[in-house]
mmCIF file of C-alpha atoms in Angstrom:
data_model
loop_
_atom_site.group_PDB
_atom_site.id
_atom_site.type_symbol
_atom_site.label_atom_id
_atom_site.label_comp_id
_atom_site.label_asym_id
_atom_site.label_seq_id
_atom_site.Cartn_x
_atom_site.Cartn_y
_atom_site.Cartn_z
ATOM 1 C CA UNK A 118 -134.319 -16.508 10.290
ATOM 2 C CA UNK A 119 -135.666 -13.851 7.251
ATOM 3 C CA UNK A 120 -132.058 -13.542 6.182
ATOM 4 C CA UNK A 121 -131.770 -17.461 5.926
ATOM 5 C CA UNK A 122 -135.302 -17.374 4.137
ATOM 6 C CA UNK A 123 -134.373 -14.603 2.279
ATOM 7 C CA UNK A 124 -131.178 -15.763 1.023
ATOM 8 C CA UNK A 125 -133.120 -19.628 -0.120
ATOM 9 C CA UNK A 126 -135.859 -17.928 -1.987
ATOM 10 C CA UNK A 127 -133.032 -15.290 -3.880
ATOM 11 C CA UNK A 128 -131.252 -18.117 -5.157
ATOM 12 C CA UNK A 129 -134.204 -19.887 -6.277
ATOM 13 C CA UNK A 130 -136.133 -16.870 -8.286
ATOM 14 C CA UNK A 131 -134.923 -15.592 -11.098
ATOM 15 C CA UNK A 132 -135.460 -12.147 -10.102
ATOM 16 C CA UNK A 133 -133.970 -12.184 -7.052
ATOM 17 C CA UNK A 134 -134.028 -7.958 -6.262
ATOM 18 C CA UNK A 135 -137.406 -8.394 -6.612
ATOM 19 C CA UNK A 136 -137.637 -10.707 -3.346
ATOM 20 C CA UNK A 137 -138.892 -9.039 -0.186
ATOM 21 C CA UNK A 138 -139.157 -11.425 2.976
ATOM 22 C CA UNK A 139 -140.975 -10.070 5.791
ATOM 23 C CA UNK A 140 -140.705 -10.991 9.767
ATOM 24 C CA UNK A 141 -143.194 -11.244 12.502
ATOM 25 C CA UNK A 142 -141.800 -12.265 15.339
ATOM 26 C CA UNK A 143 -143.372 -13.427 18.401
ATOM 27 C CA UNK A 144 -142.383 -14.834 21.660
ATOM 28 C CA UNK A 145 -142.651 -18.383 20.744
ATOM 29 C CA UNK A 146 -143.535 -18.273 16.740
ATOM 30 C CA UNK A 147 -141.781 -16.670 13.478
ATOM 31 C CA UNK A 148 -143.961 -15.793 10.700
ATOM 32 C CA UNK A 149 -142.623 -15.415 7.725
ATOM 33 C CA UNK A 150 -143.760 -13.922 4.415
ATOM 34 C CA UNK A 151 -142.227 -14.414 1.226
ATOM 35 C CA UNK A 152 -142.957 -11.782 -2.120
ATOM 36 C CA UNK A 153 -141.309 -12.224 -5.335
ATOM 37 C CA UNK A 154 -141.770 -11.407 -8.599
ATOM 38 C CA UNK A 155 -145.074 -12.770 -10.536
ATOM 39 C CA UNK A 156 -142.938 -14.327 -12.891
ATOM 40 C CA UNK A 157 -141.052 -16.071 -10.033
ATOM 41 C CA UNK A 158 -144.344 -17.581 -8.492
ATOM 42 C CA UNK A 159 -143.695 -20.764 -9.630
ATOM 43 C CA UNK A 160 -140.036 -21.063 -9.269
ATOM 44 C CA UNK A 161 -140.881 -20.359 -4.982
ATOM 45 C CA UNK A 162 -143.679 -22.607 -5.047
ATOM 46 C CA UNK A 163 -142.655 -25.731 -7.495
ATOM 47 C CA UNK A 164 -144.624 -28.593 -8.957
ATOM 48 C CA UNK A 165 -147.001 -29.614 -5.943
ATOM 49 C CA UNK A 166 -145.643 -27.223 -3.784
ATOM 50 C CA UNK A 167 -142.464 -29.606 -3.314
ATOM 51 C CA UNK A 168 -140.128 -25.840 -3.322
ATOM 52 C CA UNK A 169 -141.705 -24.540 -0.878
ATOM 53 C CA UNK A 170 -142.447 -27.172 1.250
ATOM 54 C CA UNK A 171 -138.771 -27.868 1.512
ATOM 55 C CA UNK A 172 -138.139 -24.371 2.243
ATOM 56 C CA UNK A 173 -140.491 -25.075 5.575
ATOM 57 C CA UNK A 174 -138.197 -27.226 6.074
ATOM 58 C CA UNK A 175 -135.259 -25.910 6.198
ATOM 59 C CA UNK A 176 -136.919 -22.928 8.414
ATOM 60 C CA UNK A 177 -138.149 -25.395 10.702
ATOM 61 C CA UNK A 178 -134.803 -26.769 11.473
ATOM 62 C CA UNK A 179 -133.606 -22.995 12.190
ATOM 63 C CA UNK A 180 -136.343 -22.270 14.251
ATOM 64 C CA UNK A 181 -135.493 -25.591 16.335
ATOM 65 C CA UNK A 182 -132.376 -24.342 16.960
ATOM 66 C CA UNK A 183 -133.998 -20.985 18.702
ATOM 67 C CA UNK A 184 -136.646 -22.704 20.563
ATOM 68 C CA UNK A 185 -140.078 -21.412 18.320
ATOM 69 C CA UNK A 186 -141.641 -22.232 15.516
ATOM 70 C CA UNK A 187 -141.637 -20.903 12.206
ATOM 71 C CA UNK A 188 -144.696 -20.065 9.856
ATOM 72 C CA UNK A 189 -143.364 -19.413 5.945
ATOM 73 C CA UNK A 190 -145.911 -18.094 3.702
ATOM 74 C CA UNK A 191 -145.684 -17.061 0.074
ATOM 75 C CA UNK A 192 -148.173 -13.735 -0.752
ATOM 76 C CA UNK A 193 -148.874 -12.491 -4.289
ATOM 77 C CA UNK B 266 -118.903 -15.214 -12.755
ATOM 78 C CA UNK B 267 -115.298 -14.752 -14.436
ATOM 79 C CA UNK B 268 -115.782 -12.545 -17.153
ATOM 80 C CA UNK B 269 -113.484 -10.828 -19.756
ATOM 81 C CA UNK B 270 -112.638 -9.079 -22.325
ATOM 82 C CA UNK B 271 -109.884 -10.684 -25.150
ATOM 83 C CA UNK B 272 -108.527 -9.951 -28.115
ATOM 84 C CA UNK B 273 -106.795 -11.668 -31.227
ATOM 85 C CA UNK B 274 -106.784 -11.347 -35.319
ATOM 86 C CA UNK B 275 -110.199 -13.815 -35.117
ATOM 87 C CA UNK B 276 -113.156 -14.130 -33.055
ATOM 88 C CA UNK B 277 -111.875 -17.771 -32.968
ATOM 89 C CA UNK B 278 -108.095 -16.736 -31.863
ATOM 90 C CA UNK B 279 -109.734 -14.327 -29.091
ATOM 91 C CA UNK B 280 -111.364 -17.392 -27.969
ATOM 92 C CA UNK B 281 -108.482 -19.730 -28.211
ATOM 93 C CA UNK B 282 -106.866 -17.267 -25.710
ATOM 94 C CA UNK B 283 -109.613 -16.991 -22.906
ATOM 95 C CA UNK B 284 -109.811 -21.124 -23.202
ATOM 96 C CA UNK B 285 -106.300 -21.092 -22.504
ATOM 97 C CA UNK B 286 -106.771 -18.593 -19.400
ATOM 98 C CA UNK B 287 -110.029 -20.001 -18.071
ATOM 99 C CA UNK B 288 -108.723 -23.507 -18.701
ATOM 100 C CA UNK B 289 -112.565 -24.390 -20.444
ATOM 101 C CA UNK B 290 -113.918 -25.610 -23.638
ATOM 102 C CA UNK B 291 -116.268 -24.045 -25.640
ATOM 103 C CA UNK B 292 -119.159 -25.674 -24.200
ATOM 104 C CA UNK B 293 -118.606 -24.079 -20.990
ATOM 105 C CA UNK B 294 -118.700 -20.057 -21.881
ATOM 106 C CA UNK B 295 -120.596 -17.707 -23.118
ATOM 107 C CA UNK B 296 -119.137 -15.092 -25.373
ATOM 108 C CA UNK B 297 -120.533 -11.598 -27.001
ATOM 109 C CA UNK B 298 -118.616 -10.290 -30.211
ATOM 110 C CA UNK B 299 -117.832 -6.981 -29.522
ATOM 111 C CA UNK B 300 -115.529 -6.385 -32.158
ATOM 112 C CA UNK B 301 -115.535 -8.698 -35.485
ATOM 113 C CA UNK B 302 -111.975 -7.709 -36.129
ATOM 114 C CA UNK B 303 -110.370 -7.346 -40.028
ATOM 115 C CA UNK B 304 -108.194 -8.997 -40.874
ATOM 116 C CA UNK B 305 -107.634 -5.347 -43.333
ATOM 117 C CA UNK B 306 -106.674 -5.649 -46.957
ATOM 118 C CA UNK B 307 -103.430 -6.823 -48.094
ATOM 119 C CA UNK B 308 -102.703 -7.795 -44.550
ATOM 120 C CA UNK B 309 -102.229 -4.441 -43.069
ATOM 121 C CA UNK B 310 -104.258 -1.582 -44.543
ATOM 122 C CA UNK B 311 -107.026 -0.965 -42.103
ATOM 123 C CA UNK B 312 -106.183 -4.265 -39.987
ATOM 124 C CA UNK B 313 -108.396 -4.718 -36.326
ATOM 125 C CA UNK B 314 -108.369 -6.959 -33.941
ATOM 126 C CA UNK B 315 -111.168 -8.937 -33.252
ATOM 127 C CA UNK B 316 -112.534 -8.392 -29.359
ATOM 128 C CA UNK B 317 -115.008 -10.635 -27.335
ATOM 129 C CA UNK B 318 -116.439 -10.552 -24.401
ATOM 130 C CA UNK B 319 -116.324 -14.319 -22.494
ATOM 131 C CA UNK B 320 -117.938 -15.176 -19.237
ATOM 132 C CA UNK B 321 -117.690 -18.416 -18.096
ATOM 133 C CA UNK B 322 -120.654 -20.612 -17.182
ATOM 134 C CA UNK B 323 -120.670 -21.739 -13.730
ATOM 135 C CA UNK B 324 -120.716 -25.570 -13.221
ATOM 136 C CA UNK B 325 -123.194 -27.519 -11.260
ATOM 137 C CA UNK B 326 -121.144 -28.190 -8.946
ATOM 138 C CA UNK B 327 -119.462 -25.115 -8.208
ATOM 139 C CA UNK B 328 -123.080 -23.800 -7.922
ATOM 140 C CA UNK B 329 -124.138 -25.992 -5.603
ATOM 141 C CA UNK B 330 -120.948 -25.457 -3.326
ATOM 142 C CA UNK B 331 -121.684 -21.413 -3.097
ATOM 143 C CA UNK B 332 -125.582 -22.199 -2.544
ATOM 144 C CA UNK B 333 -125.034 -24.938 0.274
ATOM 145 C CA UNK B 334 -121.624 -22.913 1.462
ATOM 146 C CA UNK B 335 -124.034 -19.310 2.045
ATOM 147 C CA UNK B 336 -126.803 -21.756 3.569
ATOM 148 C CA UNK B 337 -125.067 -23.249 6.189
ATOM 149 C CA UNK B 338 -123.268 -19.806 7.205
ATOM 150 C CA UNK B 339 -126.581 -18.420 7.514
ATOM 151 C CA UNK B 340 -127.972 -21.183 9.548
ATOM 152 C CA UNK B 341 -124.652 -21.156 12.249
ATOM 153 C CA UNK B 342 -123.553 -24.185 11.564
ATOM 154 C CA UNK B 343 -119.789 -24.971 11.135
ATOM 155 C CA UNK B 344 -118.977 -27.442 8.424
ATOM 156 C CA UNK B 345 -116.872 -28.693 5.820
ATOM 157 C CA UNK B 346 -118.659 -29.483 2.250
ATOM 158 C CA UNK B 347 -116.916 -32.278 0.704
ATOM 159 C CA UNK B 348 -117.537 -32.985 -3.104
ATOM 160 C CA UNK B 349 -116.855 -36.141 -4.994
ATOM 161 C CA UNK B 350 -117.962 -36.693 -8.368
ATOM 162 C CA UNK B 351 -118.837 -39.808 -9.089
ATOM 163 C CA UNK B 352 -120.290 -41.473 -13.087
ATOM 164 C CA UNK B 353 -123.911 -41.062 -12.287
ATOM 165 C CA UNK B 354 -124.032 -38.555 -9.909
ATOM 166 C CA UNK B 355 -122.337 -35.954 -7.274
ATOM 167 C CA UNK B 356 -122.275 -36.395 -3.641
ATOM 168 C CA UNK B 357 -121.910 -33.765 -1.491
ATOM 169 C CA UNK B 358 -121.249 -34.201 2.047
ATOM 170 C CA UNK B 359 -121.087 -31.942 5.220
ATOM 171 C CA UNK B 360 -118.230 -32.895 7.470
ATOM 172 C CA UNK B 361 -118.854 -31.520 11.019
ATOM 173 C CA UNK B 362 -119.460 -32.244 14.795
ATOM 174 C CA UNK B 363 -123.027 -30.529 15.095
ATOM 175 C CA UNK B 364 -124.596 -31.385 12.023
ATOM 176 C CA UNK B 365 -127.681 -33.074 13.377
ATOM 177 C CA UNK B 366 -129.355 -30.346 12.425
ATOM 178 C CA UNK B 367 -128.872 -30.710 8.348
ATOM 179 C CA UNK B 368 -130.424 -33.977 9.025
ATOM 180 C CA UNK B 369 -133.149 -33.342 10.961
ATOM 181 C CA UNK B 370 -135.896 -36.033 11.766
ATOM 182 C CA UNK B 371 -135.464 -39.442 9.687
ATOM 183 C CA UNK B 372 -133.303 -36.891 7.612
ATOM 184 C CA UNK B 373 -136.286 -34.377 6.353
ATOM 185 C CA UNK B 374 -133.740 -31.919 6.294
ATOM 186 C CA UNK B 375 -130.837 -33.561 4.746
ATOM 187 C CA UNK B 376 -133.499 -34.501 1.978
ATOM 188 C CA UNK B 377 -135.115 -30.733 1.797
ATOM 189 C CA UNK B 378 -131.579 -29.203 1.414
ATOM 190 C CA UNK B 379 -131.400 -32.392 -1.270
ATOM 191 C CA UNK B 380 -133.936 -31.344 -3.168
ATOM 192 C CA UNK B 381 -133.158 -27.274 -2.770
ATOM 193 C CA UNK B 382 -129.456 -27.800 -4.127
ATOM 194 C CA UNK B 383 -130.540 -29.678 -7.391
ATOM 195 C CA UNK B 384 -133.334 -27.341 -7.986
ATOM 196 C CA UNK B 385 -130.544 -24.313 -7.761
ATOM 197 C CA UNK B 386 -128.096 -26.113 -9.429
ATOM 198 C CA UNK B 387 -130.126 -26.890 -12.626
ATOM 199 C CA UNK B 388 -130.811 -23.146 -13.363
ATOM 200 C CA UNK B 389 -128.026 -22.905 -15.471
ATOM 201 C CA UNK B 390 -126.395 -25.938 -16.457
ATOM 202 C CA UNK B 391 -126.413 -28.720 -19.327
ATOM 203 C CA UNK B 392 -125.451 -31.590 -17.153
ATOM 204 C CA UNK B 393 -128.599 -33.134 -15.262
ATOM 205 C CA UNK B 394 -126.421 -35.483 -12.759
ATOM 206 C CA UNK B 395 -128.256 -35.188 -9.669
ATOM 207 C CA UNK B 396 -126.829 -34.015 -6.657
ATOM 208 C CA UNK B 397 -126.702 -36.333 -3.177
ATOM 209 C CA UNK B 398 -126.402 -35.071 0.023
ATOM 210 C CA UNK B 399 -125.023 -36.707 2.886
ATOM 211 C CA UNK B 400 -123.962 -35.441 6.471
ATOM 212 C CA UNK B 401 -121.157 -37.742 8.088
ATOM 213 C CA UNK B 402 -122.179 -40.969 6.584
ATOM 214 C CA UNK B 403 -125.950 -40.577 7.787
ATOM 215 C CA UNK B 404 -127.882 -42.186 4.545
ATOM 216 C CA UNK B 405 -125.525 -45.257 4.988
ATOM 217 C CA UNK B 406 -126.537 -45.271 8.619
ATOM 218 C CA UNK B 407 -130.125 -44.778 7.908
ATOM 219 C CA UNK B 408 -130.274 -47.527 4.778
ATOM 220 C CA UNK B 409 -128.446 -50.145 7.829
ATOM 221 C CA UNK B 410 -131.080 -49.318 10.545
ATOM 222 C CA UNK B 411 -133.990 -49.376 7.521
ATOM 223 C CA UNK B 412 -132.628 -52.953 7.012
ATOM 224 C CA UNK B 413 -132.605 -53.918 10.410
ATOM 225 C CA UNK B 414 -135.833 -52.887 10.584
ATOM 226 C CA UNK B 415 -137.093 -54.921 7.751
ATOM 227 C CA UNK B 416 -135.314 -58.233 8.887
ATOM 228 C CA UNK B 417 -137.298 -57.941 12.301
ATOM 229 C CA UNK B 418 -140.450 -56.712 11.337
ATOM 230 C CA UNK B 419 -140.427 -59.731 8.576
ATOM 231 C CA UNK B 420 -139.805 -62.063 11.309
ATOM 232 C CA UNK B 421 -142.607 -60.912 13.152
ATOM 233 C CA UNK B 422 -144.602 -60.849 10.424
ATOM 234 C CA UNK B 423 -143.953 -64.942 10.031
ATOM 235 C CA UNK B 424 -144.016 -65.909 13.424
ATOM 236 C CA UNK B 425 -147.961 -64.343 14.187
ATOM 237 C CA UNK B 426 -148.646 -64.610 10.296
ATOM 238 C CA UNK B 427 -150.423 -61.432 9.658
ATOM 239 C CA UNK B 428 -149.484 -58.731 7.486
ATOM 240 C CA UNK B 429 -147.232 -55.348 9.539
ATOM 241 C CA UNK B 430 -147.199 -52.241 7.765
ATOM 242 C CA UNK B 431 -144.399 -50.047 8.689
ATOM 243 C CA UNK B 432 -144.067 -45.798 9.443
ATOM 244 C CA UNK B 433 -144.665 -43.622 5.834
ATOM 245 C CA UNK B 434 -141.460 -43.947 4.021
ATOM 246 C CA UNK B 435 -139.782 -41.620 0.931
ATOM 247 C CA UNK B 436 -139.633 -43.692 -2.016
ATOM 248 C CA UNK B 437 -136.255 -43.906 -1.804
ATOM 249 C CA UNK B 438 -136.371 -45.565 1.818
ATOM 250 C CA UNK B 439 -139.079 -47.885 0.618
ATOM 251 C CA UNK B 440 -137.263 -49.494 -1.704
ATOM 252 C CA UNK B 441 -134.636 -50.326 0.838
ATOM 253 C CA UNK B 442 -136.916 -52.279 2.366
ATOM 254 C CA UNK B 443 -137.864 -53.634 -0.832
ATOM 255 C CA UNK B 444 -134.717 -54.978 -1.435
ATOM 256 C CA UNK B 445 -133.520 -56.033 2.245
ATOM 257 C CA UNK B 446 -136.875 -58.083 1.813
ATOM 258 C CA UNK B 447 -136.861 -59.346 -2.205
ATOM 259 C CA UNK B 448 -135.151 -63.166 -1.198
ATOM 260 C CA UNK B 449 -136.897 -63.981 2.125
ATOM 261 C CA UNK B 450 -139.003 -66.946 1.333
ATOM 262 C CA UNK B 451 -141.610 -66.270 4.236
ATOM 263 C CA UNK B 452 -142.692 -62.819 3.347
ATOM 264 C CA UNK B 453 -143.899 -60.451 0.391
ATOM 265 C CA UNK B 454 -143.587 -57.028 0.383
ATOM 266 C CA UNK B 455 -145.828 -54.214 -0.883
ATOM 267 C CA UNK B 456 -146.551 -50.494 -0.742
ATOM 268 C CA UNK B 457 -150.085 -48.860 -0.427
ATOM 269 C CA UNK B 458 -151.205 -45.278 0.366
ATOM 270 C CA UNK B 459 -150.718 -41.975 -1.163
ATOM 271 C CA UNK B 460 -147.353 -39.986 -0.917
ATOM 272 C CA UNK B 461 -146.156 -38.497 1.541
ATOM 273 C CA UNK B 462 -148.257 -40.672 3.234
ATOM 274 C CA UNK B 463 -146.931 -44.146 1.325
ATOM 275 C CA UNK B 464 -145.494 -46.801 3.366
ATOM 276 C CA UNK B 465 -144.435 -50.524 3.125
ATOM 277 C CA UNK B 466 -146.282 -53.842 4.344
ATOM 278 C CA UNK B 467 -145.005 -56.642 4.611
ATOM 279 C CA UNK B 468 -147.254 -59.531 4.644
ATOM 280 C CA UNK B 469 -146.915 -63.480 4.879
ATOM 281 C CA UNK B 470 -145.970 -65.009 1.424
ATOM 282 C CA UNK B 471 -149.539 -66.486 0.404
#
């Protein structure tokens, strides 16, 4: 699950060794929390949050596959 | 990226040769002069070659393959990614038994991976033709059922002769019901509500 997250938010940034995606994991729940660069703030997030809503998304339909649910975060 | 180094009596022969290799046009490289060359005086006294470095820019659509090829590996599913290129845009489709998952429900995933691939494609590229997923024919199956949907809700809607609104719909499935709708005599069709919250209702014609 953070590699998958990992990977999506690398090839969205433009600074992508700057991207550090940590993992709490829990019986049931994932939480995951996404850094990047400042300048890459907006390239995670996108106009209205649309980036990294979809992002949830895609999560979500990993975390379906392993039975929990997934939390995906961005922190400055 | 392909990247190299080439060599000729111009800049614009050294090019010449890494069009020929790459099989590209100008348009589709980048290229650093690392060497202007001389072309020396009487045609041989202190003659150089001129040496630059080309790297080619990737395409949209080879960008898009890698992006959705690394995704899927990463999310265990096995799948072939099918690309045709159509006038106005690309589709791209996964081939596969257990695919349900790109689709996800009412095809929220299909339509997050959508909007992921033409976000990533678009960092570096000049041609804006969006990019349409698809997972074994789903968004045909989906526009069918959407239609289906519409016809009986519309007859409904005539035979108690009050106005149905349907389930929050993306724009794009909203005007499916639009159109399924646009030459029925006995009903009107409308959309209210904010996104992502917007759906359809279909009310008697007044």
């Amino acid at each position: 699950m953070r590699e998958l997250v990992e990977y999506l938010a690398k090839s969205l940034v433009d600074q992508p060794e700057a991207v550090e995606v940590s993992e709490v994991s829990g019986e049931r729940s994932v939480v995951l929390e996404i850094k990047v660069a400042p300048d890459d703030m907006g390239k995670i997030i996108g106009k209205h949050g649309r980036i990294v809503k979809a992002i949830r998304t895609v999560a979500k339909a990993a975390a379906t596959k392993e039975g929990k649910r997934v939390e995906v975060e961005i922190i400055e | 990226m392909q990247e190299k180094i080439f060599v000729g009596k111009t800049i614009e022969a050294a090019l010449a040769e890494a069009f020929d290799e790459f099989g590209v046009e100008l348009d589709d490289i980048q290229y650093e002069v690392l060497d202007e060359g001389n072309k020396g005086f009487l045609g041989f006294l202190g003659q150089k070659e001129a040496r630059v470095r080309v790297s080619v820019i990737p395409n949209r659509i080879d960008l898009a393959v890698e992006f959705l090829e690394g995704l899927v590996k990463r999310l265990g599913i096995e799948t072939d990614i099918r690309v045709t290129e159509a006038e106005r845009q690309i589709n791209i489709d996964f081939l596969g038994d257990n695919i349900g998952l790109l689709i996800g429900y009412h095809g929220e995933t299909l339509n997050a991976l959508q909007y992921l691939v033409n976000v990533v494609a678009s960092k570096q590229d000049r041609d804006y033709k969006p990019i349409v997923l698809d997972a074994e024919g789903y968004r045909q199956r989906r526009e069918e059922a959407l239609a289906r949907l519409a016809r009986k809700t519309a007859e409904k809607v005539r035979r108690y002769g009050r106005a149905i609104s349907l389930e929050p719909m993306s724009a794009q499935e909203r005007r499916i019901i639009h159109v399924a709708l646009q030459n029925d005599i006995y009903v009107e069709t409308s959309s209210k509500g904010e996104e992502p919250y917007r759906k359809v209702v279909i009310a008697p014609m007044r």
